[in-house]
Coordinates of C-alpha atoms in Angstrom, one line a residue:
M1 CA 0.0 -0.2 -0.2
L2 CA 1.4 3.6 -1.2
K3 CA 0.9 5.3 2.1
K4 CA 1.7 8.4 0.9
I5 CA 0.6 8.6 -2.9
P6 CA -3.1 8.3 -1.3
Y7 CA -4.8 8.4 -5.4
A8 CA -7.1 5.5 -6.8
S9 CA -5.9 6.2 -10.0
C10 CA -2.6 8.1 -11.2
Q11 CA -4.6 11.0 -13.3
P12 CA -4.6 13.7 -10.3
I13 CA -0.9 13.5 -10.2
L14 CA -0.1 13.5 -14.1
Q15 CA -2.3 16.6 -14.3
R16 CA 0.8 18.1 -12.5
Y17 CA 3.6 17.9 -15.4
E18 CA 3.6 16.7 -18.3
P19 CA 3.9 13.3 -18.2
A20 CA 5.2 10.5 -21.4
D21 CA 3.3 8.5 -23.4
E22 CA 3.5 5.4 -21.8
A23 CA 2.8 7.3 -18.6
K24 CA -0.2 9.1 -20.1
A25 CA -1.8 5.5 -21.2
L26 CA -2.3 4.5 -17.6
E27 CA -3.4 7.4 -16.2
Q28 CA -6.6 5.8 -15.1
E29 CA -4.9 2.7 -13.4
S30 CA -3.9 3.1 -9.9
P31 CA 0.1 4.6 -8.8
Q32 CA 1.1 1.0 -8.1
T33 CA 0.2 0.2 -11.5
L34 CA 2.0 2.7 -13.2
I35 CA 5.1 2.3 -11.4
E36 CA 5.2 -1.4 -11.7
S37 CA 4.7 -0.5 -15.5
L38 CA 7.5 1.9 -15.9
Q39 CA 9.9 -0.3 -13.9
D40 CA 9.5 -3.2 -16.3
Q41 CA 10.1 -0.8 -18.9
Q42 CA 13.6 0.5 -17.4
L43 CA 11.4 4.3 -18.1
Y44 CA 13.3 5.3 -14.9
I45 CA 13.5 9.1 -16.3
E46 CA 9.5 9.2 -16.1
L47 CA 9.3 7.2 -13.4
M48 CA 11.2 9.3 -11.1
T49 CA 9.4 12.1 -12.8
F50 CA 6.3 10.7 -11.5
F51 CA 7.8 9.6 -7.8
C52 CA 8.4 13.3 -8.0
H53 CA 5.3 14.9 -8.4
A54 CA 3.2 11.9 -6.5
L55 CA 4.8 12.1 -3.2
P56 CA 4.5 14.6 -0.9
M57 CA 6.8 18.2 -1.0
R58 CA 9.2 16.5 2.1
E59 CA 9.2 13.0 1.0
T60 CA 10.6 14.3 -2.5
L61 CA 13.1 16.2 -1.7
W62 CA 14.5 13.7 0.8
L63 CA 14.4 11.0 -1.9
A64 CA 16.6 13.5 -4.0
C65 CA 19.0 14.0 -1.3
Q66 CA 19.6 10.0 -0.6
A67 CA 19.7 9.7 -4.7
L68 CA 22.3 11.8 -4.7
K69 CA 24.3 11.0 -1.9
I70 CA 24.6 7.6 -3.6
R71 CA 26.9 9.3 -5.6
S72 CA 28.7 11.3 -3.2
K73 CA 32.3 10.2 -4.4
H74 CA 31.5 11.5 -7.4
W75 CA 30.9 14.9 -6.8
S76 CA 33.3 18.0 -6.1
D77 CA 33.4 19.6 -2.3
D78 CA 30.9 22.3 -3.1
E79 CA 28.7 20.1 -4.8
N80 CA 28.8 17.4 -1.1
L81 CA 28.5 20.5 0.7
A82 CA 25.4 21.4 -1.3
I83 CA 23.9 18.3 -0.5
E84 CA 24.9 18.3 3.1
D85 CA 22.9 21.9 3.5
C86 CA 20.2 20.5 1.9
L87 CA 20.6 17.1 3.8
R88 CA 20.2 20.2 6.9
W89 CA 17.5 21.6 5.4
F90 CA 15.1 19.0 6.7
K91 CA 16.2 19.4 10.1
E92 CA 15.9 22.9 10.5
P93 CA 13.5 23.9 7.6
D94 CA 14.3 27.6 8.0
E95 CA 14.2 30.5 5.7
A96 CA 18.1 31.0 6.1
S97 CA 18.5 27.3 5.6
R98 CA 16.4 27.5 2.3
R99 CA 18.6 30.8 1.4
L100 CA 21.4 28.6 1.9
A101 CA 20.7 26.2 -1.0
E102 CA 19.9 29.3 -3.3
Q103 CA 23.7 30.4 -2.7
H104 CA 24.5 27.1 -3.7
V105 CA 22.6 27.4 -6.9
Q106 CA 24.3 30.2 -7.8
K107 CA 27.6 28.8 -6.8
L108 CA 27.1 25.8 -9.1
E109 CA 24.4 26.9 -11.1
L110 CA 22.4 24.2 -12.5
K111 CA 25.3 22.3 -14.7
C112 CA 24.8 19.4 -12.4
A113 CA 22.5 17.4 -10.4
P114 CA 23.7 18.9 -6.6
G115 CA 22.9 21.8 -8.0
W116 CA 19.3 20.9 -9.5
L117 CA 18.4 19.5 -5.6
A118 CA 19.6 22.7 -4.0
Q119 CA 17.0 24.4 -6.3
A120 CA 14.4 22.3 -5.8
V121 CA 15.2 23.0 -2.0
F122 CA 14.8 26.9 -3.0
W123 CA 11.7 26.5 -4.9
N124 CA 9.9 24.0 -2.3
G125 CA 6.9 26.8 -1.8
S126 CA 8.0 27.6 1.7
G127 CA 9.4 31.5 0.9
S128 CA 9.5 33.5 -1.8
I129 CA 11.9 32.9 -5.0
A130 CA 12.7 36.6 -5.4
A131 CA 15.9 38.9 -4.4
L132 CA 15.5 39.6 -0.5
D133 CA 14.6 43.0 -1.4
Q134 CA 12.0 42.6 -3.4
P135 CA 8.3 41.8 -3.5
Q136 CA 7.4 38.2 -2.3
V137 CA 7.0 35.6 -5.3
L138 CA 6.4 32.1 -4.7
P139 CA 7.2 29.7 -6.9
P140 CA 4.7 27.8 -9.3
E141 CA 2.8 24.5 -7.6
F142 CA 5.5 21.4 -8.0
L143 CA 8.2 23.5 -9.5
Y144 CA 10.8 21.9 -6.8
A145 CA 9.0 18.6 -8.0
K146 CA 10.7 19.1 -11.4
A147 CA 14.0 20.4 -9.8
A148 CA 13.8 17.2 -8.0
A149 CA 13.2 15.4 -10.7
G150 CA 15.7 17.0 -12.8
A151 CA 18.7 16.3 -10.0
I152 CA 17.8 12.6 -9.2
N153 CA 17.9 12.0 -13.2
M154 CA 21.1 13.8 -13.9
A155 CA 22.7 11.7 -11.0
A156 CA 22.0 8.7 -12.8
A157 CA 23.9 10.2 -15.9
L158 CA 26.3 12.3 -15.4
P159 CA 29.2 11.9 -14.7
E160 CA 29.2 9.3 -16.8
W161 CA 29.4 5.5 -15.2
D162 CA 28.2 2.1 -15.5
K163 CA 26.2 1.4 -12.8
A164 CA 23.4 3.5 -13.9
D165 CA 21.4 0.6 -13.8
A166 CA 22.1 -0.4 -10.1
Y167 CA 21.4 3.4 -9.2
N168 CA 18.2 3.3 -10.8
G169 CA 17.1 0.3 -9.1
R170 CA 18.5 2.0 -5.7
V171 CA 16.7 4.9 -6.1
T172 CA 13.5 3.3 -7.1
E173 CA 13.4 1.2 -4.0
L174 CA 14.2 4.0 -1.8
A175 CA 11.3 6.0 -3.6
L176 CA 8.8 2.8 -2.9
K177 CA 10.1 3.2 0.6
L178 CA 9.2 6.4 0.9
A179 CA 5.6 6.0 -0.8
R180 CA 4.6 3.0 1.5
G181 CA 5.7 5.8 4.8
E182 CA 8.7 4.0 5.7
R183 CA 12.0 5.7 6.3

């Protein structure tokens, strides 16, 4: 049972983003059916995009953090620091921690998975995405999910390595545990 994805069909989730045809064809099916189908077809980019839009925000960002930690030895010191600061945001989800993620985005840009992870944390919806001296502008709904999926999917491929299949399987298992309400 997927406690954290409490929908009878995938339709309410799939309307949050532009799904691939393989997912759209299953919009009236249960999330479990869609997940199993995408897994069987090894459509991991679409699967992670689905999970990131289906899970609650905190679980989505936790999944992205854990997925990137799998590749920690492949990241630079600055990239690993961004991941650690994003993980610290879970302990203290305050404005200072969220703005620290923004600083990592500015430093790393969106050229690496940890940069996208920091962007997802910054776009989590708990505060303005405008500069501090500007009027408040909240991010569009589920913008964090797009960035989190981008981080996870980019980490599967870059930097290049020969363990992408194992990575995708491991991240899928993490996502399923979160969906079931486990940690």
